[in-house]
CSV table of C-alpha atoms in Angstrom, one decimal:
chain,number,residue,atom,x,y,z
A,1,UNK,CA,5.3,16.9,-7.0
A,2,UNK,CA,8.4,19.3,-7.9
A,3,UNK,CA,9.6,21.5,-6.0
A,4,UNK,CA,8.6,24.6,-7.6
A,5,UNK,CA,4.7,23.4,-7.1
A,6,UNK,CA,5.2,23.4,-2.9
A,7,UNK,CA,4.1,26.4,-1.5
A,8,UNK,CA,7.0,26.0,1.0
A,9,UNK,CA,9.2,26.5,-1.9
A,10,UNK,CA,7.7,29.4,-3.6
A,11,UNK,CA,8.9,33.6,-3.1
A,12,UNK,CA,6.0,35.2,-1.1
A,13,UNK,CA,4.6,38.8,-3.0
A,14,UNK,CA,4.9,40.3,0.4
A,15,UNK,CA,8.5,40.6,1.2
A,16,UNK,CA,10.1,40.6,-2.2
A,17,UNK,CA,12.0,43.2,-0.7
A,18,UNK,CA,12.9,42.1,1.9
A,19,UNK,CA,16.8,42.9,1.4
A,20,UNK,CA,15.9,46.8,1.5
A,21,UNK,CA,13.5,46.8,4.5
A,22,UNK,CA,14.5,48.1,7.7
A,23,UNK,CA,14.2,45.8,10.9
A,24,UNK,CA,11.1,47.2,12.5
A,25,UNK,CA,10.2,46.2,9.1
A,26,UNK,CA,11.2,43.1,8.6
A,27,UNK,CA,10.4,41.8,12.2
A,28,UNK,CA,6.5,43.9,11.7
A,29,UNK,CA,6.2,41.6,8.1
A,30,UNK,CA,7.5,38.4,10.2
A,31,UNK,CA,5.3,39.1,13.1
A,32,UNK,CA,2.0,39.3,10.4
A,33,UNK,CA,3.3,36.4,8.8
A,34,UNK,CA,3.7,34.1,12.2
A,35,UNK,CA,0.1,35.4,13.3
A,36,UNK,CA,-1.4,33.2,10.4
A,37,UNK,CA,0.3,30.1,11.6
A,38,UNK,CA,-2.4,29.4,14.3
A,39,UNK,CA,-5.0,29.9,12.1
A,40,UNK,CA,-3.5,27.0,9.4
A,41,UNK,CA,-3.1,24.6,12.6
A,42,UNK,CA,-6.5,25.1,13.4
A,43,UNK,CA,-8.0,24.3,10.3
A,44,UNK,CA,-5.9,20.9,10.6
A,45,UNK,CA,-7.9,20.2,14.3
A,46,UNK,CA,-9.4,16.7,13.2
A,47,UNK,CA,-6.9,15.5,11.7
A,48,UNK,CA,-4.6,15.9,14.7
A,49,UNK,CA,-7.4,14.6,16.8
A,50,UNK,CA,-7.3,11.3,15.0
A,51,UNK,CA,-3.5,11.5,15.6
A,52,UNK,CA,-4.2,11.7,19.1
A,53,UNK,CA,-6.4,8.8,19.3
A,54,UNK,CA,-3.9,6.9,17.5
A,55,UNK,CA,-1.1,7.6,20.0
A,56,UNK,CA,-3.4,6.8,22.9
A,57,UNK,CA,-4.5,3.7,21.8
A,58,UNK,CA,-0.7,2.7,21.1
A,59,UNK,CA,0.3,3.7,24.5
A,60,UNK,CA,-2.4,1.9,26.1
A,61,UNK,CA,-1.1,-1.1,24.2
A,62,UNK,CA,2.4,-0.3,25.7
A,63,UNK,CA,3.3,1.3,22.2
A,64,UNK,CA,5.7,4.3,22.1
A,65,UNK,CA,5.2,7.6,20.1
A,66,UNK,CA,7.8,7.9,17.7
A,67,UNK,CA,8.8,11.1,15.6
A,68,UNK,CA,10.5,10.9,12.1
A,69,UNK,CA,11.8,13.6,10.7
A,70,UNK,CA,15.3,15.1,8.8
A,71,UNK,CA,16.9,19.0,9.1
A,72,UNK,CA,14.2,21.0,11.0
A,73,UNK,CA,11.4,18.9,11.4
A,74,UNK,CA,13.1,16.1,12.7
A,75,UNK,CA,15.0,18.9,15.3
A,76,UNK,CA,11.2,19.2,16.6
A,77,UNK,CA,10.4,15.8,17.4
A,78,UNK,CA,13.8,15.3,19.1
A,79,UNK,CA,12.8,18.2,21.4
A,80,UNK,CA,9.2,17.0,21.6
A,81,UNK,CA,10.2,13.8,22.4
A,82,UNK,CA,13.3,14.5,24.9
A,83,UNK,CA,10.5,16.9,26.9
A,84,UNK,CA,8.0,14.3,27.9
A,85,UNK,CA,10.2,12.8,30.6
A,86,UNK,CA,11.0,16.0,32.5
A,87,UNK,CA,7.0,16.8,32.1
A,88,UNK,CA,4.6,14.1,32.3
A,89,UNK,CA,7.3,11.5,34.1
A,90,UNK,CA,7.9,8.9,30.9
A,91,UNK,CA,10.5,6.6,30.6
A,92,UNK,CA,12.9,7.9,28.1
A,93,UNK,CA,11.3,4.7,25.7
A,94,UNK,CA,8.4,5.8,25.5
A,95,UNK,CA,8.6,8.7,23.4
A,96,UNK,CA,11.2,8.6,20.3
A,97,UNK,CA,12.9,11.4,18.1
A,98,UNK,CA,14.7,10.0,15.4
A,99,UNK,CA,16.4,12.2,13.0
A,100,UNK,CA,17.9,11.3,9.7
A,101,UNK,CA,21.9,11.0,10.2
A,102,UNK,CA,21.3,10.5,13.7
A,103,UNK,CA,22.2,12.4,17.2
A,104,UNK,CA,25.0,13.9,15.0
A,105,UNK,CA,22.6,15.6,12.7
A,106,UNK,CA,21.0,17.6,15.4
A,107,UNK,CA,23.9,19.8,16.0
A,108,UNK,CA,25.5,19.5,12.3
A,109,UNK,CA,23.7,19.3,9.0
A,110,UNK,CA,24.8,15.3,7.6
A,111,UNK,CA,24.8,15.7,3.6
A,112,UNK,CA,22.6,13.6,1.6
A,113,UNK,CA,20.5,11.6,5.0
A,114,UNK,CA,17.3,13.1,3.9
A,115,UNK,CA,17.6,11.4,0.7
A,116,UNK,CA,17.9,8.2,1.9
A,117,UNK,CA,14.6,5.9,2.5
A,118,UNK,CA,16.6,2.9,3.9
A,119,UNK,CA,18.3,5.4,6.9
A,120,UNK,CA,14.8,5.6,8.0
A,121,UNK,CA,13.9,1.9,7.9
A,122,UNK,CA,17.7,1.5,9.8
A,123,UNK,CA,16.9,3.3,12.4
A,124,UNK,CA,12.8,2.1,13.1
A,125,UNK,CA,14.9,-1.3,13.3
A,126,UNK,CA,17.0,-0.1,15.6
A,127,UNK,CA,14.8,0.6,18.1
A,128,UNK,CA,13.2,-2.3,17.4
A,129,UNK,CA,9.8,-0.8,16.1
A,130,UNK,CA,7.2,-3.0,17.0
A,131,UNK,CA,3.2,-3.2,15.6
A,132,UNK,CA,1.7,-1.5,19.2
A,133,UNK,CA,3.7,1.7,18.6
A,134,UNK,CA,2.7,4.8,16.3
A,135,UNK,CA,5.2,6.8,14.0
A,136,UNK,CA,4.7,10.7,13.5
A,137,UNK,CA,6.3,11.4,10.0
A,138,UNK,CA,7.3,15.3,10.1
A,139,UNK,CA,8.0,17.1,6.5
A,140,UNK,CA,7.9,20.2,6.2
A,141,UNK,CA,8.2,19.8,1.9
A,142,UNK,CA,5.5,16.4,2.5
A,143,UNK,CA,8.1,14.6,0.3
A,144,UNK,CA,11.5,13.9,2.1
A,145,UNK,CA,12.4,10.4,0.6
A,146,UNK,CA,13.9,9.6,4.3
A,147,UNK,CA,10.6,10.2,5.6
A,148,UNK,CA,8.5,8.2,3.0
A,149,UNK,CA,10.8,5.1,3.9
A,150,UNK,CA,10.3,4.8,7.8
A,151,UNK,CA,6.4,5.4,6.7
A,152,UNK,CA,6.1,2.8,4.6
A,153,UNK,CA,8.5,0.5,6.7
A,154,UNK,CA,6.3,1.2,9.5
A,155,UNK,CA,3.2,0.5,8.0
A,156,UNK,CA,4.8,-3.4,6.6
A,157,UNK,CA,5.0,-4.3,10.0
A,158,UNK,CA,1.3,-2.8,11.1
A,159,UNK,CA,2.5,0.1,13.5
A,160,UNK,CA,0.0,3.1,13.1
A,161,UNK,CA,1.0,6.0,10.8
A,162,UNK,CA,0.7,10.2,11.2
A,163,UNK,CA,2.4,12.1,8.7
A,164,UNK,CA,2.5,15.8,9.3
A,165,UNK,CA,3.8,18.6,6.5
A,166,UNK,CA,3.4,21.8,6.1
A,167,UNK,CA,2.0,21.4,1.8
A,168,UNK,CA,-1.4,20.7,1.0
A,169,UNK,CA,-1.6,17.6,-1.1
A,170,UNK,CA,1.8,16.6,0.4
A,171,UNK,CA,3.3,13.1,-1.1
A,172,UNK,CA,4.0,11.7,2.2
A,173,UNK,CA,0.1,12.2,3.0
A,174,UNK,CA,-0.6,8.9,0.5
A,175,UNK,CA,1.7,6.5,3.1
A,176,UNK,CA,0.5,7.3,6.3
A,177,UNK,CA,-2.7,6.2,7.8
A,178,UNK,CA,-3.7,10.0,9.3
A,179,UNK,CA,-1.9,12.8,7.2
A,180,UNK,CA,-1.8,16.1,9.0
A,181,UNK,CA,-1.6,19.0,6.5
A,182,UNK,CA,-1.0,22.2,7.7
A,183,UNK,CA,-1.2,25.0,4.6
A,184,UNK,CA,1.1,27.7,5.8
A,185,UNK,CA,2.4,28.8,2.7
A,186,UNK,CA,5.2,30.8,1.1
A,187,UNK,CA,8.1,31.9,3.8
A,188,UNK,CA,9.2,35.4,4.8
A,189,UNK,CA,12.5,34.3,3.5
A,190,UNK,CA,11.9,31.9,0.5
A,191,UNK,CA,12.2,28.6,1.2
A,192,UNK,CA,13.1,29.0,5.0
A,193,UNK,CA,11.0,26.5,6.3
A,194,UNK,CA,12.2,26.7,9.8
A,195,UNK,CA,10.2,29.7,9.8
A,196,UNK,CA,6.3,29.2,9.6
A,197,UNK,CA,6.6,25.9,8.6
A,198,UNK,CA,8.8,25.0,11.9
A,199,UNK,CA,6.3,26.8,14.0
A,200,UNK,CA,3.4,24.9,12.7
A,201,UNK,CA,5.5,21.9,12.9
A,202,UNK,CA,6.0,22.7,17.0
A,203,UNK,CA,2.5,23.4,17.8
A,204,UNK,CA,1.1,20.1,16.1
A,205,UNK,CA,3.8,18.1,18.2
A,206,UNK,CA,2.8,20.3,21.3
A,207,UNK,CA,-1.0,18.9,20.4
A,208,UNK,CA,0.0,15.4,19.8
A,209,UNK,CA,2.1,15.0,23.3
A,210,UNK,CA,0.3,17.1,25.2
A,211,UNK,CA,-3.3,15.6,24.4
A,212,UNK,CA,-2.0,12.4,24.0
A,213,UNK,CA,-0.4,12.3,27.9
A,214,UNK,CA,-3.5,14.1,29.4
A,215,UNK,CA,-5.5,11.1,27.8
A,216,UNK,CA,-3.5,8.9,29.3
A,217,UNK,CA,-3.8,9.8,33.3
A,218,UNK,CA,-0.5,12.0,33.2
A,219,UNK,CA,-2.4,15.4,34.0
A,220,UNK,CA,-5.1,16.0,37.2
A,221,UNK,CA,-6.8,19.3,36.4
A,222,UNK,CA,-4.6,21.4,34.5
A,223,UNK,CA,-1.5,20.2,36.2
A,224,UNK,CA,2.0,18.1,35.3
A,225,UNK,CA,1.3,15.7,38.4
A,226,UNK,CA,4.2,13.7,37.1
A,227,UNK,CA,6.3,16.2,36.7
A,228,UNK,CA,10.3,14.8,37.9
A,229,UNK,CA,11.4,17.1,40.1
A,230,UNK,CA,15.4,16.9,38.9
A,231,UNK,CA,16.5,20.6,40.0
A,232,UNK,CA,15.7,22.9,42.6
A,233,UNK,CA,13.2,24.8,40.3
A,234,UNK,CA,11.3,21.4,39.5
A,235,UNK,CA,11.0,20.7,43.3
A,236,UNK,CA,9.5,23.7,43.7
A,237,UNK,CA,7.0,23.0,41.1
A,238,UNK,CA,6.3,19.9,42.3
A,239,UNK,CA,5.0,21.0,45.5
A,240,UNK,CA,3.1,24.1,44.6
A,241,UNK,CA,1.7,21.4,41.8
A,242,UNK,CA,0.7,19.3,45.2
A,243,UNK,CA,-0.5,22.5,46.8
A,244,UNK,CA,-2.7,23.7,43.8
A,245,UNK,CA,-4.3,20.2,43.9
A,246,UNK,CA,-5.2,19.3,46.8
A,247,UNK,CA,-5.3,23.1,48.6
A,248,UNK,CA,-2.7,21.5,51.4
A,249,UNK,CA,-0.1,24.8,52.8
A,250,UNK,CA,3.4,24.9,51.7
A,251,UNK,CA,4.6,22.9,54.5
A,252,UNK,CA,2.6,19.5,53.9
A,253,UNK,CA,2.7,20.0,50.4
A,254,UNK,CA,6.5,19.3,51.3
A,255,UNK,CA,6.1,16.8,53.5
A,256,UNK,CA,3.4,14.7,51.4
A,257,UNK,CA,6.2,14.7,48.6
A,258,UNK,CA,9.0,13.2,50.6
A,259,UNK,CA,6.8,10.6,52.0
A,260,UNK,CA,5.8,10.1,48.7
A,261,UNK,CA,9.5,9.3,47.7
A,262,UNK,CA,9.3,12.5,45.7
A,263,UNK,CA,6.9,11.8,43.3
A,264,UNK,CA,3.9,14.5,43.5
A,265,UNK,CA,1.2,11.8,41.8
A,266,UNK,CA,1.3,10.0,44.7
A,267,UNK,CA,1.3,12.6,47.2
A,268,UNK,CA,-1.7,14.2,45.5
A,269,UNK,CA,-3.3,10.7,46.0
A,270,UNK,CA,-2.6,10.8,49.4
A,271,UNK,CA,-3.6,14.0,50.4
A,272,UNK,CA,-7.1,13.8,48.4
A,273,UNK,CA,-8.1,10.3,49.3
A,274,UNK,CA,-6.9,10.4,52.7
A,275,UNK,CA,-4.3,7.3,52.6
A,276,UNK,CA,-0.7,6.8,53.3
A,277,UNK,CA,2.0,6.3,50.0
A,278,UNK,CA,1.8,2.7,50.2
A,279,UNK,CA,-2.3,2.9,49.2
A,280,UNK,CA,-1.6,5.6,46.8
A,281,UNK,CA,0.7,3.7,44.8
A,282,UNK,CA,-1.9,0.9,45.2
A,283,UNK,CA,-4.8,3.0,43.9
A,284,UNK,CA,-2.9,4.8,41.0
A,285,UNK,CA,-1.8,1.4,39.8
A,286,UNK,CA,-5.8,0.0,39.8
A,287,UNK,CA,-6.5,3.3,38.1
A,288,UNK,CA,-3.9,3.5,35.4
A,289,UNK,CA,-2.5,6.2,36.8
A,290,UNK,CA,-5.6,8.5,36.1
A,291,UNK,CA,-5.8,10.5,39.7
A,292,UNK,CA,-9.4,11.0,39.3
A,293,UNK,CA,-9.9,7.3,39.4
A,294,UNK,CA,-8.0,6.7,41.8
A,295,UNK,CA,-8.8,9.4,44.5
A,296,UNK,CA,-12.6,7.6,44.1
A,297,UNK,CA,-13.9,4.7,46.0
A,298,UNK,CA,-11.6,1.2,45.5
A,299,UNK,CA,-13.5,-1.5,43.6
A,300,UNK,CA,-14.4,-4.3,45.0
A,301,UNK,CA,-13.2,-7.8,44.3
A,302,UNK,CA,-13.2,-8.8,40.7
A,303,UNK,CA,-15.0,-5.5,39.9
A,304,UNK,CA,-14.0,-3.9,36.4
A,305,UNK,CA,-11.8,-0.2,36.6
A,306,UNK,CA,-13.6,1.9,33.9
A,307,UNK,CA,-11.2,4.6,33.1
A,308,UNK,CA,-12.3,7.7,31.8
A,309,UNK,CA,-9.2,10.1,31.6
């Protein structure tokens, strides 16, 4: 595929004047422009869903979720990936960004990385990439050669494969076991693919994280019960998170959390079945961390936990 066939690549009809339009302009014809980006995602919905089941079944293997990407895209799965500890309490291994050039290339643009397939398959083997984890391949083109390598590296050693670009027919769909393609067409400014492209980009990895983590006990109703509360504003949250689930007041909400060594799981545990932190921890470990589960009735001796996130 060349690039003037990528729909990323070509000039859209709507703004070929864009140089002359004034700013309520511009930002009205970037506004109607970002307003289909939903849309394109949405039409993409199974494919992402069979992205999600991959990642759960790798993290239920003790697999990690680990993005791929160069320029923009792989900006968005560093920032995907470096938000799941804060929000759903992860170990920082568990979900990887890797960008091509490496931490450098997040601030600073490194020349020729992208190009490179053999970067990619140097840094999947220096984290030591193993057959239980999956790799999300992000391309916004669907044909960065960095991206195609750690793919096909990847899928040597028999981890599962996502690839996600924003180009219908996209190369890098043909080396990864689920290819996400999200058609959102020709850029306000030509080319720009930090615009639409990026935001599809972000909402897929939103999906993919965010599903993934609920489907693997780290939410209880709609809430981050495993949030870390690192700063004042996360300790708040934390509490009116232990509050909202178990209807305790402000005060033992508090309290619950500090006896719970700060961790707002546990306290929720506590509060809902009844026990003190020590059971808690007992019953979130039988359950896999799913509250639900664990809130229920204990199983007896050599009983089977059934799970159902």
């Amino acid at each position: 595929m060349n690039t003037a066939s990528l729909a990323t690549e070509t000039a859209n009809e709507g703004t070929r004047d864009l140089d002359t339009m004034s700013v309520a302009q511009v930002l009205a014809v970037m506004n109607a422009e970002d307003r289909t980006v939903p849309v394109a995602v949405a039409a993409a919905l199974p494919a992402i869903e069979r992205a999600v089941d991959l990642i759960v079944t790798a993290r239920t293997r003790g697999g990690r979720l680990i993005y791929l990407g160069a320029g923009t895209s792989g900006r968005l799965g560093v920032l995907d990936a470096v938000e799941c500890p804060p929000t759903f309490g992860t170990a920082p291994h568990e979900v990887i960004g890797l960008i091509a050039g490496g931490d450098t290339a997040f601030l600073q643009a490194v020349e020729g990385a992208e190009d490179d397939p053999a970067l990619a398959v140097a840094d999947l083997r220096g984290i030591d990439l193993e057959d239980r984890d999956v790799v999300v391949a992000l391309a916004a083109s669907g044909r960065t050669p960095y991206v195609i390598g750690g793919l096909d590296f990847a899928r040597s050693i028999g981890a599962a494969t996502v690839s996600v670009a924003c180009n219908v027919g996209a190369a890098i769909s043909a080396h990864a076991q689920v290819a996400i393609e999200v058609e959102t067409g020709p850029e306000v400014l030509t080319g720009s693919t930090r615009l639409k492209a990026g935001s599809a980009q972000k909402l897929v990895c939103n999906m993919l994280s965010t599903a993934s983590m609920i489907r693997t006990g780290k939410v209880f109703q709609n809430l981050m019960v495993d949030v870390r509360p690192t700063n004042a504003k996360l300790v708040d949250r934390a509490r009116r998170i232990v509050s909202a689930a178990t209807g305790a007041d402000d005060a033992l909400a508090a309290a619950t959390i500090d006896l719970a060594g700060g961790h707002a799981k546990t306290a929720v545990v506590m509060l809902l079945a009844g026990c003190d932190a020590r059971e808690a921890a007992i019953r979130l470990d039988w359950a896999a961390g799913n509250v639900r589960t664990a809130v229920g009735p204990r199983p007896g001796p050599g009983a089977t936990l059934q799970v159902n996130p």
